[in-house]
Amino acid sequence: MNNGMKVSDRLQAIPMSGIRKMFDLAKPDSINLGLGEPDLEPPMEAIEAMDRAARSGKNKYSATAGIPELRDAIARNYANYNPALTGGNVIVTPSGSTALLEITQAFIDEGDEVLIPSPGFVIYGPHVKLAGGTPIEYRLTEGDFQPDIDYIQSRITSKTKMIIVNTPCNPTGGVLSEENRNALADIAEDKGIIILSDEVYEPFIYEGRHSSFLPYLDRAIVASGFSKMMAVTGWRLGFAITNEEAIDALVKMQYHVCASPHMPSMYGVLEALPSIDPYIENARRVYKARRDLITKRINEIDGMSLIPPRGAFYAFPSYDMDISSQDLANELVRNGLICTPGSAFGTFGEKHLRFSYAANEEKINKGMDILADVVKKVRGGRI
């Protein structure tokens, strides 16, 4: 950098997101199946309530933990997982990603080890590094993408402070089983380890049911948000739920990140949350139809295989070709299809690609046409 403005070593040590890299290579008219951004419209109640809040002067700072009414509403919304929840168990954050960052900053010390899923979302490892910790990958089982419990136990040391879990999972669409949830909770209790459970895709499960860590708030912090639930990625509003002592630490941390979350959007979400179920049911129907379409199209391509993802809105097929996921993704983007190489999600993501099906069926079909054509060329030795 000019003028001697040297970037910090900790930031320089973190690579740019593999998801964002693909957009730099893309042509303007590319089919975008690379970004997990819902294409649905938000609930109208949320938009109208946010507008009313802004017009009526609710544009000031709130309490650092968010407006009490929304904290209470979030507790009520998740009481089916833990009836003892109150607003005191909740902090509203400026995005789900910020919740994850604040949790690692509040609880990870220099030299602590944190087990992160592989394949797993791209920010877990960097957040650990920014907090001074060391990310240690743990393997997800192939096919159903469950945490490999034996592998996790083999990676635990005296330095292990936290295990990060993501269910439903980005990038795999895997949904944590109740058996594995219980096993991880037992490990956390036995070893004195914190569970950080990213449950932001909880609304979107197509088979089975959600196994939340909300019953285990003595040892777990659950992070989530409204971006996916209400298709309001631009509003930047998330939350975390844990025991009140840990909430106090997160409020202290949040004060140094931002004085408080965005006031008008909190009122928008507050208005929509009590009646959100029909909206989510419709979104789930839309995504499930797209899931079924992309699964069918991928499995028709020689050399590619996809077990239908049970949650979220990502397909993470494997392939049998002798080409790296980065090179294959690069070839796809040159042909007009944006996706993400599996290697962007960790060591165990290689030989996979991630496609988002938070896009309409026309785009999915066009994207799969490009995928089929490129894979045929690769298998024929023409690329």
JSON list of C-alpha atoms in Angstrom, two decimals, residues 117-213:
[
{"chain": "A", "resi": 117, "resn": "PRO", "atom": "CA", "xyz": [-16.82, -28.07, 9.36]},
{"chain": "A", "resi": 118, "resn": "SER", "atom": "CA", "xyz": [-15.27, -29.04, 6.03]},
{"chain": "A", "resi": 119, "resn": "PRO", "atom": "CA", "xyz": [-16.95, -28.48, 3.68]},
{"chain": "A", "resi": 120, "resn": "GLY", "atom": "CA", "xyz": [-18.24, -25.44, 5.55]},
{"chain": "A", "resi": 121, "resn": "PHE", "atom": "CA", "xyz": [-19.16, -21.82, 5.04]},
{"chain": "A", "resi": 122, "resn": "VAL", "atom": "CA", "xyz": [-16.27, -19.63, 3.96]},
{"chain": "A", "resi": 123, "resn": "ILE", "atom": "CA", "xyz": [-16.22, -17.17, 6.89]},
{"chain": "A", "resi": 124, "resn": "TYR", "atom": "CA", "xyz": [-15.82, -19.61, 9.80]},
{"chain": "A", "resi": 125, "resn": "GLY", "atom": "CA", "xyz": [-12.06, -20.07, 9.45]},
{"chain": "A", "resi": 126, "resn": "PRO", "atom": "CA", "xyz": [-11.28, -16.37, 8.81]},
{"chain": "A", "resi": 127, "resn": "HIS", "atom": "CA", "xyz": [-13.37, -15.30, 11.81]},
{"chain": "A", "resi": 128, "resn": "VAL", "atom": "CA", "xyz": [-11.40, -17.68, 14.03]},
{"chain": "A", "resi": 129, "resn": "LYS", "atom": "CA", "xyz": [-8.10, -16.32, 12.67]},
{"chain": "A", "resi": 130, "resn": "LEU", "atom": "CA", "xyz": [-9.20, -12.71, 13.17]},
{"chain": "A", "resi": 131, "resn": "ALA", "atom": "CA", "xyz": [-9.87, -13.56, 16.83]},
{"chain": "A", "resi": 132, "resn": "GLY", "atom": "CA", "xyz": [-6.34, -14.99, 17.18]},
{"chain": "A", "resi": 133, "resn": "GLY", "atom": "CA", "xyz": [-7.45, -18.62, 17.16]},
{"chain": "A", "resi": 134, "resn": "THR", "atom": "CA", "xyz": [-6.50, -21.56, 14.98]},
{"chain": "A", "resi": 135, "resn": "PRO", "atom": "CA", "xyz": [-9.22, -23.15, 12.79]},
{"chain": "A", "resi": 136, "resn": "ILE", "atom": "CA", "xyz": [-9.04, -26.97, 12.65]},
{"chain": "A", "resi": 137, "resn": "GLU", "atom": "CA", "xyz": [-11.13, -28.63, 9.96]},
{"chain": "A", "resi": 138, "resn": "TYR", "atom": "CA", "xyz": [-13.36, -31.57, 10.77]},
{"chain": "A", "resi": 139, "resn": "ARG", "atom": "CA", "xyz": [-14.77, -33.82, 8.08]},
{"chain": "A", "resi": 140, "resn": "LEU", "atom": "CA", "xyz": [-18.40, -34.17, 7.08]},
{"chain": "A", "resi": 141, "resn": "THR", "atom": "CA", "xyz": [-19.45, -37.60, 5.88]},
{"chain": "A", "resi": 142, "resn": "GLU", "atom": "CA", "xyz": [-19.89, -37.94, 2.11]},
{"chain": "A", "resi": 143, "resn": "GLY", "atom": "CA", "xyz": [-23.46, -38.05, 0.81]},
{"chain": "A", "resi": 144, "resn": "ASP", "atom": "CA", "xyz": [-25.50, -37.03, 3.86]},
{"chain": "A", "resi": 145, "resn": "PHE", "atom": "CA", "xyz": [-22.86, -34.55, 5.11]},
{"chain": "A", "resi": 146, "resn": "GLN", "atom": "CA", "xyz": [-23.09, -35.32, 8.82]},
{"chain": "A", "resi": 147, "resn": "PRO", "atom": "CA", "xyz": [-20.32, -34.33, 11.25]},
{"chain": "A", "resi": 148, "resn": "ASP", "atom": "CA", "xyz": [-17.93, -37.27, 11.55]},
{"chain": "A", "resi": 149, "resn": "ILE", "atom": "CA", "xyz": [-18.09, -37.70, 15.33]},
{"chain": "A", "resi": 150, "resn": "ASP", "atom": "CA", "xyz": [-15.06, -40.02, 15.59]},
{"chain": "A", "resi": 151, "resn": "TYR", "atom": "CA", "xyz": [-13.03, -37.62, 13.44]},
{"chain": "A", "resi": 152, "resn": "ILE", "atom": "CA", "xyz": [-14.07, -34.69, 15.63]},
{"chain": "A", "resi": 153, "resn": "GLN", "atom": "CA", "xyz": [-13.04, -36.51, 18.79]},
{"chain": "A", "resi": 154, "resn": "SER", "atom": "CA", "xyz": [-9.66, -37.28, 17.25]},
{"chain": "A", "resi": 155, "resn": "ARG", "atom": "CA", "xyz": [-9.09, -33.56, 16.59]},
{"chain": "A", "resi": 156, "resn": "ILE", "atom": "CA", "xyz": [-9.92, -32.33, 20.09]},
{"chain": "A", "resi": 157, "resn": "THR", "atom": "CA", "xyz": [-6.92, -31.19, 22.15]},
{"chain": "A", "resi": 158, "resn": "SER", "atom": "CA", "xyz": [-6.41, -29.27, 25.39]},
{"chain": "A", "resi": 159, "resn": "LYS", "atom": "CA", "xyz": [-6.52, -26.09, 23.27]},
{"chain": "A", "resi": 160, "resn": "THR", "atom": "CA", "xyz": [-9.95, -26.78, 21.75]},
{"chain": "A", "resi": 161, "resn": "LYS", "atom": "CA", "xyz": [-12.30, -23.96, 22.80]},
{"chain": "A", "resi": 162, "resn": "MET", "atom": "CA", "xyz": [-15.17, -24.22, 20.36]},
{"chain": "A", "resi": 163, "resn": "ILE", "atom": "CA", "xyz": [-16.86, -26.43, 17.75]},
{"chain": "A", "resi": 164, "resn": "ILE", "atom": "CA", "xyz": [-18.73, -24.67, 14.96]},
{"chain": "A", "resi": 165, "resn": "VAL", "atom": "CA", "xyz": [-21.77, -26.49, 13.60]},
{"chain": "A", "resi": 166, "resn": "ASN", "atom": "CA", "xyz": [-24.01, -25.44, 10.69]},
{"chain": "A", "resi": 167, "resn": "THR", "atom": "CA", "xyz": [-27.46, -26.96, 10.18]},
{"chain": "A", "resi": 168, "resn": "PRO", "atom": "CA", "xyz": [-28.94, -26.90, 7.60]},
{"chain": "A", "resi": 169, "resn": "CYS", "atom": "CA", "xyz": [-25.53, -26.57, 6.05]},
{"chain": "A", "resi": 170, "resn": "ASN", "atom": "CA", "xyz": [-24.07, -24.16, 3.55]},
{"chain": "A", "resi": 171, "resn": "PRO", "atom": "CA", "xyz": [-22.69, -25.41, 1.11]},
{"chain": "A", "resi": 172, "resn": "THR", "atom": "CA", "xyz": [-23.98, -28.99, 1.33]},
{"chain": "A", "resi": 173, "resn": "GLY", "atom": "CA", "xyz": [-27.67, -28.74, 2.24]},
{"chain": "A", "resi": 174, "resn": "GLY", "atom": "CA", "xyz": [-27.04, -31.37, 4.91]},
{"chain": "A", "resi": 175, "resn": "VAL", "atom": "CA", "xyz": [-29.32, -31.45, 7.96]},
{"chain": "A", "resi": 176, "resn": "LEU", "atom": "CA", "xyz": [-27.85, -32.47, 11.31]},
{"chain": "A", "resi": 177, "resn": "SER", "atom": "CA", "xyz": [-29.38, -35.64, 12.77]},
{"chain": "A", "resi": 178, "resn": "GLU", "atom": "CA", "xyz": [-30.74, -35.63, 16.30]},
{"chain": "A", "resi": 179, "resn": "GLU", "atom": "CA", "xyz": [-28.28, -38.41, 17.18]},
{"chain": "A", "resi": 180, "resn": "ASN", "atom": "CA", "xyz": [-25.30, -36.35, 16.06]},
{"chain": "A", "resi": 181, "resn": "ARG", "atom": "CA", "xyz": [-26.66, -33.19, 17.71]},
{"chain": "A", "resi": 182, "resn": "ASN", "atom": "CA", "xyz": [-26.86, -35.08, 20.99]},
{"chain": "A", "resi": 183, "resn": "ALA", "atom": "CA", "xyz": [-23.37, -36.53, 20.52]},
{"chain": "A", "resi": 184, "resn": "LEU", "atom": "CA", "xyz": [-21.89, -33.08, 19.94]},
{"chain": "A", "resi": 185, "resn": "ALA", "atom": "CA", "xyz": [-23.73, -31.66, 22.94]},
{"chain": "A", "resi": 186, "resn": "ASP", "atom": "CA", "xyz": [-22.31, -34.47, 25.11]},
{"chain": "A", "resi": 187, "resn": "ILE", "atom": "CA", "xyz": [-18.78, -33.84, 23.83]},
{"chain": "A", "resi": 188, "resn": "ALA", "atom": "CA", "xyz": [-19.15, -30.13, 24.61]},
{"chain": "A", "resi": 189, "resn": "GLU", "atom": "CA", "xyz": [-20.29, -30.87, 28.15]},
{"chain": "A", "resi": 190, "resn": "ASP", "atom": "CA", "xyz": [-17.60, -33.49, 28.81]},
{"chain": "A", "resi": 191, "resn": "LYS", "atom": "CA", "xyz": [-14.75, -31.35, 27.46]},
{"chain": "A", "resi": 192, "resn": "GLY", "atom": "CA", "xyz": [-15.93, -27.89, 28.48]},
{"chain": "A", "resi": 193, "resn": "ILE", "atom": "CA", "xyz": [-16.18, -26.79, 24.84]},
{"chain": "A", "resi": 194, "resn": "ILE", "atom": "CA", "xyz": [-18.52, -24.14, 23.44]},
{"chain": "A", "resi": 195, "resn": "ILE", "atom": "CA", "xyz": [-20.81, -25.07, 20.55]},
{"chain": "A", "resi": 196, "resn": "LEU", "atom": "CA", "xyz": [-21.39, -22.27, 18.05]},
{"chain": "A", "resi": 197, "resn": "SER", "atom": "CA", "xyz": [-24.37, -23.42, 15.99]},
{"chain": "A", "resi": 198, "resn": "ASP", "atom": "CA", "xyz": [-25.17, -21.48, 12.83]},
{"chain": "A", "resi": 199, "resn": "GLU", "atom": "CA", "xyz": [-28.87, -22.22, 12.22]},
{"chain": "A", "resi": 200, "resn": "VAL", "atom": "CA", "xyz": [-29.71, -19.45, 9.76]},
{"chain": "A", "resi": 201, "resn": "TYR", "atom": "CA", "xyz": [-31.29, -21.91, 7.26]},
{"chain": "A", "resi": 202, "resn": "GLU", "atom": "CA", "xyz": [-33.58, -23.46, 9.88]},
{"chain": "A", "resi": 203, "resn": "PRO", "atom": "CA", "xyz": [-36.75, -22.36, 8.01]},
{"chain": "A", "resi": 204, "resn": "PHE", "atom": "CA", "xyz": [-35.82, -24.39, 4.93]},
{"chain": "A", "resi": 205, "resn": "ILE", "atom": "CA", "xyz": [-35.86, -28.12, 5.65]},
{"chain": "A", "resi": 206, "resn": "TYR", "atom": "CA", "xyz": [-37.53, -30.40, 3.11]},
{"chain": "A", "resi": 207, "resn": "GLU", "atom": "CA", "xyz": [-37.22, -33.81, 4.78]},
{"chain": "A", "resi": 208, "resn": "GLY", "atom": "CA", "xyz": [-36.83, -34.59, 8.46]},
{"chain": "A", "resi": 209, "resn": "ARG", "atom": "CA", "xyz": [-36.77, -31.93, 11.14]},
{"chain": "A", "resi": 210, "resn": "HIS", "atom": "CA", "xyz": [-34.41, -29.39, 12.63]},
{"chain": "A", "resi": 211, "resn": "SER", "atom": "CA", "xyz": [-32.19, -30.52, 15.51]},
{"chain": "A", "resi": 212, "resn": "SER", "atom": "CA", "xyz": [-31.39, -27.23, 17.23]},
{"chain": "A", "resi": 213, "resn": "PHE", "atom": "CA", "xyz": [-28.85, -26.54, 19.95]}
]
